[in-house]
Amino acid sequence: MTMTLKPPQETFVHTATELTDLWADLMGAGGFSLRSLWMIFIRADGQMAPVGSPIDDIPPEPDEFILRNFRHVIGELADEGEVSAAFLLARPGPSQVLVGDRHWASALTQALGPRLSPWPVHLATAGRVRVIAPDDLVAA
């Protein structure tokens, strides 16, 4: 899947609702054949960087190597300037939050912390984008 973005000067995210709307626009209504983890960067003023990076075919449970790399890359970018990361899990299957989804969201939240990733992790399935809510993480 290729992510088509508006010019960066036109894409701003200030709230979790705006982020949900942005993910829904980017993912479209189609389904997914692979489990993917998408990442975007958001500057302190809310402007989104014009790059979206997917990691395709991620495992059903969190991968420490992936988490460590995210922490390293995002930490360096955050140190260079005010930037944070937002994540979306995309997968085939039912729209409800599954155990593996909760584990990924919890692992990303814990590994990166609020400075590097203050945004809620989102889940995209066929025709639906939703926040993996804090209540969902408690069950992880």
Tab-separated table of N, CA, C and O in Angstrom, residues 10-109:
chain	number	residue	atom	x	y	z
A	10	GLU	N	-0.287	21.493	4.549
A	10	GLU	CA	-1.743	21.392	4.649
A	10	GLU	C	-2.217	20.333	5.632
A	10	GLU	O	-3.404	20.197	5.865
A	11	THR	N	-1.307	19.551	6.202
A	11	THR	CA	-1.700	18.444	7.060
A	11	THR	C	-1.250	18.718	8.487
A	11	THR	O	-0.060	18.680	8.790
A	12	PHE	N	-2.225	18.997	9.351
A	12	PHE	CA	-1.943	19.284	10.755
A	12	PHE	C	-2.765	18.365	11.637
A	12	PHE	O	-3.908	18.034	11.314
A	13	VAL	N	-2.176	17.940	12.733
A	13	VAL	CA	-2.832	17.079	13.706
A	13	VAL	C	-2.612	17.694	15.081
A	13	VAL	O	-1.472	17.821	15.530
A	14	HIS	N	-3.719	18.095	15.722
A	14	HIS	CA	-3.629	18.671	17.064
A	14	HIS	C	-4.343	17.838	18.112
A	14	HIS	O	-4.084	17.999	19.304
A	15	THR	N	-5.255	16.967	17.681
A	15	THR	CA	-6.043	16.178	18.628
A	15	THR	C	-6.082	14.712	18.191
A	15	THR	O	-5.815	14.392	17.035
A	16	ALA	N	-6.459	13.854	19.133
A	16	ALA	CA	-6.596	12.432	18.808
A	16	ALA	C	-7.688	12.214	17.761
A	16	ALA	O	-7.564	11.332	16.910
A	17	THR	N	-8.732	13.023	17.788
A	17	THR	CA	-9.801	12.907	16.797
A	17	THR	C	-9.281	13.252	15.404
A	17	THR	O	-9.589	12.569	14.426
A	18	GLU	N	-8.479	14.310	15.301
A	18	GLU	CA	-7.886	14.668	14.007
A	18	GLU	C	-6.955	13.556	13.514
A	18	GLU	O	-6.910	13.268	12.315
A	19	LEU	N	-6.238	12.916	14.439
A	19	LEU	CA	-5.368	11.814	14.049
A	19	LEU	C	-6.183	10.629	13.538
A	19	LEU	O	-5.837	10.027	12.520
A	20	THR	N	-7.279	10.316	14.207
A	20	THR	CA	-8.150	9.229	13.749
A	20	THR	C	-8.667	9.520	12.346
A	20	THR	O	-8.656	8.645	11.475
A	21	ASP	N	-9.115	10.761	12.119
A	21	ASP	CA	-9.602	11.151	10.791
A	21	ASP	C	-8.498	11.047	9.734
A	21	ASP	O	-8.743	10.590	8.613
A	22	LEU	N	-7.292	11.455	10.090
A	22	LEU	CA	-6.166	11.372	9.157
A	22	LEU	C	-5.868	9.915	8.801
A	22	LEU	O	-5.729	9.578	7.620
A	23	TRP	N	-5.794	9.047	9.811
A	23	TRP	CA	-5.544	7.629	9.534
A	23	TRP	C	-6.646	7.053	8.643
A	23	TRP	O	-6.364	6.304	7.712
A	24	ALA	N	-7.902	7.400	8.928
A	24	ALA	CA	-9.017	6.879	8.122
A	24	ALA	C	-8.881	7.336	6.668
A	24	ALA	O	-9.095	6.536	5.742
A	25	ASP	N	-8.512	8.592	6.455
A	25	ASP	CA	-8.312	9.096	5.090
A	25	ASP	C	-7.164	8.362	4.400
A	25	ASP	O	-7.252	8.015	3.219
A	26	LEU	N	-6.078	8.132	5.125
A	26	LEU	CA	-4.908	7.502	4.529
A	26	LEU	C	-5.121	6.019	4.237
A	26	LEU	O	-4.632	5.498	3.239
A	27	MET	N	-5.852	5.338	5.094
A	27	MET	CA	-6.034	3.888	4.943
A	27	MET	C	-7.142	3.540	3.963
A	27	MET	O	-7.126	2.475	3.359
A	28	GLY	N	-8.140	4.406	3.800
A	28	GLY	CA	-9.243	4.126	2.894
A	28	GLY	C	-10.166	3.050	3.446
A	28	GLY	O	-10.014	2.593	4.576
A	29	ALA	N	-11.117	2.625	2.639
A	29	ALA	CA	-12.143	1.684	3.093
A	29	ALA	C	-11.804	0.232	2.794
A	29	ALA	O	-12.477	-0.671	3.265
A	30	GLY	N	-10.770	-0.005	2.016
A	30	GLY	CA	-10.418	-1.381	1.649
A	30	GLY	C	-9.861	-2.155	2.823
A	30	GLY	O	-9.597	-1.620	3.889
A	31	GLY	N	-9.670	-3.412	2.618
A	31	GLY	CA	-9.108	-4.263	3.659
A	31	GLY	C	-7.606	-4.405	3.502
A	31	GLY	O	-6.982	-3.761	2.661
A	32	PHE	N	-7.048	-5.275	4.307
A	32	PHE	CA	-5.607	-5.480	4.321
A	32	PHE	C	-5.325	-6.969	4.215
A	32	PHE	O	-6.030	-7.785	4.799
A	33	SER	N	-4.278	-7.320	3.490
A	33	SER	CA	-3.925	-8.728	3.357
A	33	SER	C	-2.795	-9.116	4.309
A	33	SER	O	-2.579	-10.293	4.550
A	34	LEU	N	-2.071	-8.135	4.835
A	34	LEU	CA	-0.961	-8.373	5.752
A	34	LEU	C	-1.164	-7.570	7.035
A	34	LEU	O	-1.841	-6.550	7.031
A	35	ARG	N	-0.502	-8.016	8.083
A	35	ARG	CA	-0.420	-7.207	9.303
A	35	ARG	C	0.702	-6.206	9.066
A	35	ARG	O	1.822	-6.595	8.736
A	36	SER	N	0.398	-4.929	9.226
A	36	SER	CA	1.392	-3.878	9.029
A	36	SER	C	1.344	-2.911	10.197
A	36	SER	O	0.302	-2.718	10.822
A	37	LEU	N	2.473	-2.304	10.445
A	37	LEU	CA	2.563	-1.251	11.452
A	37	LEU	C	2.998	0.017	10.732
A	37	LEU	O	4.051	0.045	10.093
A	38	TRP	N	2.139	1.039	10.781
A	38	TRP	CA	2.397	2.309	10.118
A	38	TRP	C	2.870	3.327	11.146
A	38	TRP	O	2.403	3.348	12.286
A	39	MET	N	3.778	4.207	10.716
A	39	MET	CA	4.282	5.264	11.581
A	39	MET	C	4.314	6.570	10.802
A	39	MET	O	4.741	6.600	9.643
A	40	ILE	N	3.853	7.634	11.448
A	40	ILE	CA	3.996	8.985	10.894
A	40	ILE	C	4.639	9.862	11.961
A	40	ILE	O	4.584	9.555	13.152
A	41	PHE	N	5.256	10.948	11.510
A	41	PHE	CA	5.881	11.899	12.417
A	41	PHE	C	5.067	13.185	12.444
A	41	PHE	O	4.624	13.665	11.395
A	42	ILE	N	4.891	13.726	13.638
A	42	ILE	CA	4.128	14.957	13.826
A	42	ILE	C	5.005	15.941	14.585
A	42	ILE	O	5.522	15.626	15.663
A	43	ARG	N	5.162	17.128	14.013
A	43	ARG	CA	5.975	18.169	14.650
A	43	ARG	C	5.194	18.810	15.797
A	43	ARG	O	3.985	18.653	15.909
A	44	ALA	N	5.894	19.542	16.641
A	44	ALA	CA	5.280	20.158	17.826
A	44	ALA	C	4.135	21.096	17.459
A	44	ALA	O	3.175	21.234	18.222
A	45	ASP	N	4.203	21.738	16.289
A	45	ASP	CA	3.134	22.648	15.869
A	45	ASP	C	1.954	21.905	15.243
A	45	ASP	O	0.997	22.516	14.787
A	46	GLY	N	2.036	20.567	15.195
A	46	GLY	CA	0.962	19.756	14.639
A	46	GLY	C	1.150	19.397	13.182
A	46	GLY	O	0.411	18.579	12.640
A	47	GLN	N	2.140	19.995	12.533
A	47	GLN	CA	2.366	19.704	11.121
A	47	GLN	C	2.924	18.292	10.961
A	47	GLN	O	3.862	17.894	11.650
A	48	MET	N	2.326	17.557	10.040
A	48	MET	CA	2.769	16.198	9.800
A	48	MET	C	3.885	16.184	8.769
A	48	MET	O	3.802	16.864	7.751
A	49	ALA	N	4.916	15.411	9.048
A	49	ALA	CA	5.983	15.227	8.068
A	49	ALA	C	5.400	14.457	6.878
A	49	ALA	O	4.520	13.612	7.065
A	50	PRO	N	5.867	14.728	5.651
A	50	PRO	CA	5.261	14.131	4.459
A	50	PRO	C	5.708	12.696	4.176
A	50	PRO	O	5.746	12.274	3.042
A	51	VAL	N	6.044	11.943	5.214
A	51	VAL	CA	6.513	10.580	5.024
A	51	VAL	C	5.724	9.652	5.946
A	51	VAL	O	5.546	9.947	7.123
A	52	GLY	N	5.246	8.562	5.401
A	52	GLY	CA	4.601	7.530	6.203
A	52	GLY	C	5.315	6.224	5.950
A	52	GLY	O	5.560	5.870	4.806
A	53	SER	N	5.692	5.553	7.014
A	53	SER	CA	6.494	4.344	6.865
A	53	SER	C	5.749	3.117	7.373
A	53	SER	O	5.469	3.024	8.563
A	54	PRO	N	5.444	2.142	6.495
A	54	PRO	CA	4.866	0.889	6.981
A	54	PRO	C	5.935	-0.180	7.170
A	54	PRO	O	6.939	-0.200	6.468
A	55	ILE	N	5.712	-1.033	8.132
A	55	ILE	CA	6.479	-2.266	8.255
A	55	ILE	C	5.465	-3.366	8.010
A	55	ILE	O	4.524	-3.538	8.793
A	56	ASP	N	5.619	-4.070	6.908
A	56	ASP	CA	4.660	-5.100	6.520
A	56	ASP	C	4.993	-6.448	7.144
A	56	ASP	O	6.152	-6.730	7.455
A	57	ASP	N	3.960	-7.241	7.291
A	57	ASP	CA	4.078	-8.619	7.764
A	57	ASP	C	4.683	-8.706	9.160
A	57	ASP	O	5.543	-9.545	9.433
A	58	ILE	N	4.233	-7.807	10.044
A	58	ILE	CA	4.718	-7.857	11.423
A	58	ILE	C	4.145	-9.091	12.118
A	58	ILE	O	3.083	-9.592	11.743
A	59	PRO	N	4.825	-9.585	13.145
A	59	PRO	CA	4.314	-10.749	13.862
A	59	PRO	C	3.069	-10.397	14.676
A	59	PRO	O	2.839	-9.223	14.986
A	60	PRO	N	2.280	-11.401	15.043
A	60	PRO	CA	1.057	-11.147	15.814
A	60	PRO	C	1.326	-10.543	17.198
A	60	PRO	O	0.474	-9.858	17.749
A	61	GLU	N	2.500	-10.788	17.747
A	61	GLU	CA	2.877	-10.250	19.054
A	61	GLU	C	4.045	-9.284	18.881
A	61	GLU	O	4.816	-9.396	17.919
A	62	PRO	N	4.211	-8.337	19.815
A	62	PRO	CA	5.273	-7.331	19.685
A	62	PRO	C	6.661	-7.961	19.512
A	62	PRO	O	6.956	-9.013	20.065
A	63	ASP	N	7.468	-7.275	18.745
A	63	ASP	CA	8.817	-7.709	18.441
A	63	ASP	C	9.788	-6.713	19.080
A	63	ASP	O	9.770	-5.528	18.742
A	64	GLU	N	10.627	-7.189	19.993
A	64	GLU	CA	11.548	-6.307	20.718
A	64	GLU	C	12.525	-5.603	19.781
A	64	GLU	O	12.877	-4.443	20.003
A	65	PHE	N	12.962	-6.264	18.724
A	65	PHE	CA	13.880	-5.648	17.764
A	65	PHE	C	13.227	-4.429	17.108
A	65	PHE	O	13.844	-3.361	17.010
A	66	ILE	N	11.996	-4.560	16.671
A	66	ILE	CA	11.266	-3.448	16.056
A	66	ILE	C	11.090	-2.322	17.066
A	66	ILE	O	11.334	-1.148	16.756
A	67	LEU	N	10.684	-2.654	18.279
A	67	LEU	CA	10.476	-1.634	19.313
A	67	LEU	C	11.772	-0.896	19.633
A	67	LEU	O	11.779	0.333	19.757
A	68	ARG	N	12.859	-1.611	19.747
A	68	ARG	CA	14.159	-0.994	20.047
A	68	ARG	C	14.568	-0.044	18.917
A	68	ARG	O	15.058	1.068	19.163
A	69	ASN	N	14.356	-0.462	17.658
A	69	ASN	CA	14.697	0.411	16.537
A	69	ASN	C	13.840	1.670	16.512
A	69	ASN	O	14.339	2.767	16.247
A	70	PHE	N	12.536	1.523	16.765
A	70	PHE	CA	11.671	2.702	16.841
A	70	PHE	C	12.159	3.661	17.917
A	70	PHE	O	12.251	4.864	17.699
A	71	ARG	N	12.436	3.131	19.090
A	71	ARG	CA	12.878	3.962	20.215
A	71	ARG	C	14.142	4.724	19.828
A	71	ARG	O	14.269	5.914	20.105
A	72	HIS	N	15.072	4.063	19.149
A	72	HIS	CA	16.325	4.696	18.742
A	72	HIS	C	16.086	5.805	17.711
A	72	HIS	O	16.530	6.943	17.892
A	73	VAL	N	15.396	5.482	16.630
A	73	VAL	CA	15.179	6.447	15.543
A	73	VAL	C	14.343	7.634	16.020
A	73	VAL	O	14.694	8.798	15.792
A	74	ILE	N	13.249	7.357	16.694
A	74	ILE	CA	12.369	8.446	17.139
A	74	ILE	C	13.062	9.289	18.192
A	74	ILE	O	12.932	10.513	18.209
A	75	GLY	N	13.833	8.651	19.064
A	75	GLY	CA	14.584	9.399	20.076
A	75	GLY	C	15.562	10.375	19.451
A	75	GLY	O	15.681	11.519	19.888
A	76	GLU	N	16.267	9.943	18.395
A	76	GLU	CA	17.207	10.837	17.713
A	76	GLU	C	16.474	12.002	17.043
A	76	GLU	O	16.913	13.143	17.117
A	77	LEU	N	15.370	11.716	16.391
A	77	LEU	CA	14.601	12.784	15.739
A	77	LEU	C	14.042	13.760	16.765
A	77	LEU	O	14.039	14.972	16.550
A	78	ALA	N	13.562	13.240	17.887
A	78	ALA	CA	13.008	14.103	18.927
A	78	ALA	C	14.092	14.991	19.526
A	78	ALA	O	13.837	16.154	19.866
A	79	ASP	N	15.306	14.463	19.641
A	79	ASP	CA	16.408	15.258	20.177
A	79	ASP	C	16.816	16.379	19.230
A	79	ASP	O	17.264	17.435	19.660
A	80	GLU	N	16.671	16.154	17.918
A	80	GLU	CA	17.035	17.159	16.918
A	80	GLU	C	15.997	18.267	16.797
A	80	GLU	O	16.288	19.359	16.353
A	81	GLY	N	14.778	17.984	17.133
A	81	GLY	CA	13.699	18.962	17.026
A	81	GLY	C	12.450	18.390	17.640
A	81	GLY	O	12.371	17.214	17.968
A	82	GLU	N	11.471	19.224	17.821
A	82	GLU	CA	10.230	18.801	18.456
A	82	GLU	C	9.413	17.940	17.499
A	82	GLU	O	8.723	18.455	16.624
A	83	VAL	N	9.512	16.628	17.623
A	83	VAL	CA	8.763	15.708	16.780
A	83	VAL	C	8.324	14.513	17.619
A	83	VAL	O	8.995	14.127	18.571
A	84	SER	N	7.159	13.984	17.292
A	84	SER	CA	6.671	12.771	17.941
A	84	SER	C	6.201	11.815	16.851
A	84	SER	O	6.111	12.174	15.688
A	85	ALA	N	5.914	10.592	17.255
A	85	ALA	CA	5.484	9.572	16.303
A	85	ALA	C	4.090	9.089	16.665
A	85	ALA	O	3.718	9.038	17.839
A	86	ALA	N	3.324	8.731	15.635
A	86	ALA	CA	2.000	8.138	15.821
A	86	ALA	C	1.982	6.818	15.054
A	86	ALA	O	2.570	6.705	13.973
A	87	PHE	N	1.289	5.819	15.623
A	87	PHE	CA	1.292	4.470	15.059
A	87	PHE	C	-0.110	3.969	14.772
A	87	PHE	O	-1.060	4.289	15.486
A	88	LEU	N	-0.187	3.132	13.737
A	88	LEU	CA	-1.431	2.459	13.378
A	88	LEU	C	-1.104	1.017	13.002
A	88	LEU	O	-0.194	0.774	12.218
A	89	LEU	N	-1.825	0.091	13.611
A	89	LEU	CA	-1.759	-1.317	13.231
A	89	LEU	C	-2.825	-1.550	12.172
A	89	LEU	O	-3.976	-1.161	12.370
A	90	ALA	N	-2.466	-2.148	11.065
A	90	ALA	CA	-3.434	-2.500	10.016
A	90	ALA	C	-3.363	-4.008	9.834
A	90	ALA	O	-2.267	-4.579	9.781
A	91	ARG	N	-4.522	-4.640	9.776
A	91	ARG	CA	-4.527	-6.095	9.635
A	91	ARG	C	-5.825	-6.576	9.028
A	91	ARG	O	-6.852	-5.893	9.096
A	92	PRO	N	-5.789	-7.787	8.452
A	92	PRO	CA	-7.032	-8.408	7.994
A	92	PRO	C	-7.796	-8.926	9.216
A	92	PRO	O	-7.256	-9.007	10.317
A	93	GLY	N	-9.042	-9.248	8.998
A	93	GLY	CA	-9.809	-9.874	10.075
A	93	GLY	C	-10.832	-8.953	10.695
A	93	GLY	O	-11.134	-7.873	10.172
A	94	PRO	N	-11.365	-9.372	11.841
A	94	PRO	CA	-12.468	-8.651	12.475
A	94	PRO	C	-12.041	-7.273	12.987
A	94	PRO	O	-10.865	-7.038	13.243
A	95	SER	N	-13.037	-6.398	13.145
A	95	SER	CA	-12.730	-5.025	13.545
A	95	SER	C	-12.518	-4.853	15.046
A	95	SER	O	-11.999	-3.832	15.468
A	96	GLN	N	-12.881	-5.845	15.837
A	96	GLN	CA	-12.663	-5.679	17.277
A	96	GLN	C	-11.172	-5.776	17.598
A	96	GLN	O	-10.396	-6.360	16.857
A	97	VAL	N	-10.803	-5.181	18.730
A	97	VAL	CA	-9.417	-5.196	19.179
A	97	VAL	C	-9.102	-6.595	19.709
A	97	VAL	O	-9.750	-7.077	20.634
A	98	LEU	N	-8.109	-7.234	19.099
A	98	LEU	CA	-7.696	-8.574	19.499
A	98	LEU	C	-6.562	-8.502	20.522
A	98	LEU	O	-5.939	-7.450	20.704
A	99	VAL	N	-6.265	-9.617	21.148
A	99	VAL	CA	-5.222	-9.668	22.179
A	99	VAL	C	-3.887	-9.173	21.634
A	99	VAL	O	-3.203	-8.353	22.256
A	100	GLY	N	-3.478	-9.640	20.448
A	100	GLY	CA	-2.217	-9.193	19.857
A	100	GLY	C	-2.197	-7.698	19.575
A	100	GLY	O	-1.158	-7.051	19.714
A	101	ASP	N	-3.343	-7.124	19.190
A	101	ASP	CA	-3.442	-5.671	18.966
A	101	ASP	C	-3.166	-4.925	20.277
A	101	ASP	O	-2.424	-3.940	20.304
A	102	ARG	N	-3.784	-5.403	21.345
A	102	ARG	CA	-3.573	-4.780	22.659
A	102	ARG	C	-2.106	-4.887	23.075
A	102	ARG	O	-1.528	-3.927	23.587
A	103	HIS	N	-1.504	-6.050	22.827
A	103	HIS	CA	-0.096	-6.224	23.195
A	103	HIS	C	0.808	-5.277	22.416
A	103	HIS	O	1.726	-4.679	22.981
A	104	TRP	N	0.564	-5.132	21.099
A	104	TRP	CA	1.353	-4.194	20.295
A	104	TRP	C	1.175	-2.758	20.798
A	104	TRP	O	2.157	-2.028	20.969
A	105	ALA	N	-0.073	-2.352	21.013
A	105	ALA	CA	-0.334	-0.978	21.468
A	105	ALA	C	0.320	-0.724	22.824
A	105	ALA	O	0.942	0.320	23.041
A	106	SER	N	0.201	-1.673	23.726
A	106	SER	CA	0.803	-1.528	25.053
A	106	SER	C	2.327	-1.470	24.951
A	106	SER	O	2.973	-0.628	25.587
A	107	ALA	N	2.918	-2.339	24.141
A	107	ALA	CA	4.372	-2.365	23.996
A	107	ALA	C	4.893	-1.070	23.379
A	107	ALA	O	5.914	-0.531	23.827
A	108	LEU	N	4.210	-0.561	22.361
A	108	LEU	CA	4.625	0.716	21.752
A	108	LEU	C	4.519	1.854	22.753
A	108	LEU	O	5.427	2.683	22.874
A	109	THR	N	3.412	1.894	23.488
A	109	THR	CA	3.184	2.950	24.475
A	109	THR	C	4.254	2.907	25.564
A	109	THR	O	4.816	3.946	25.930
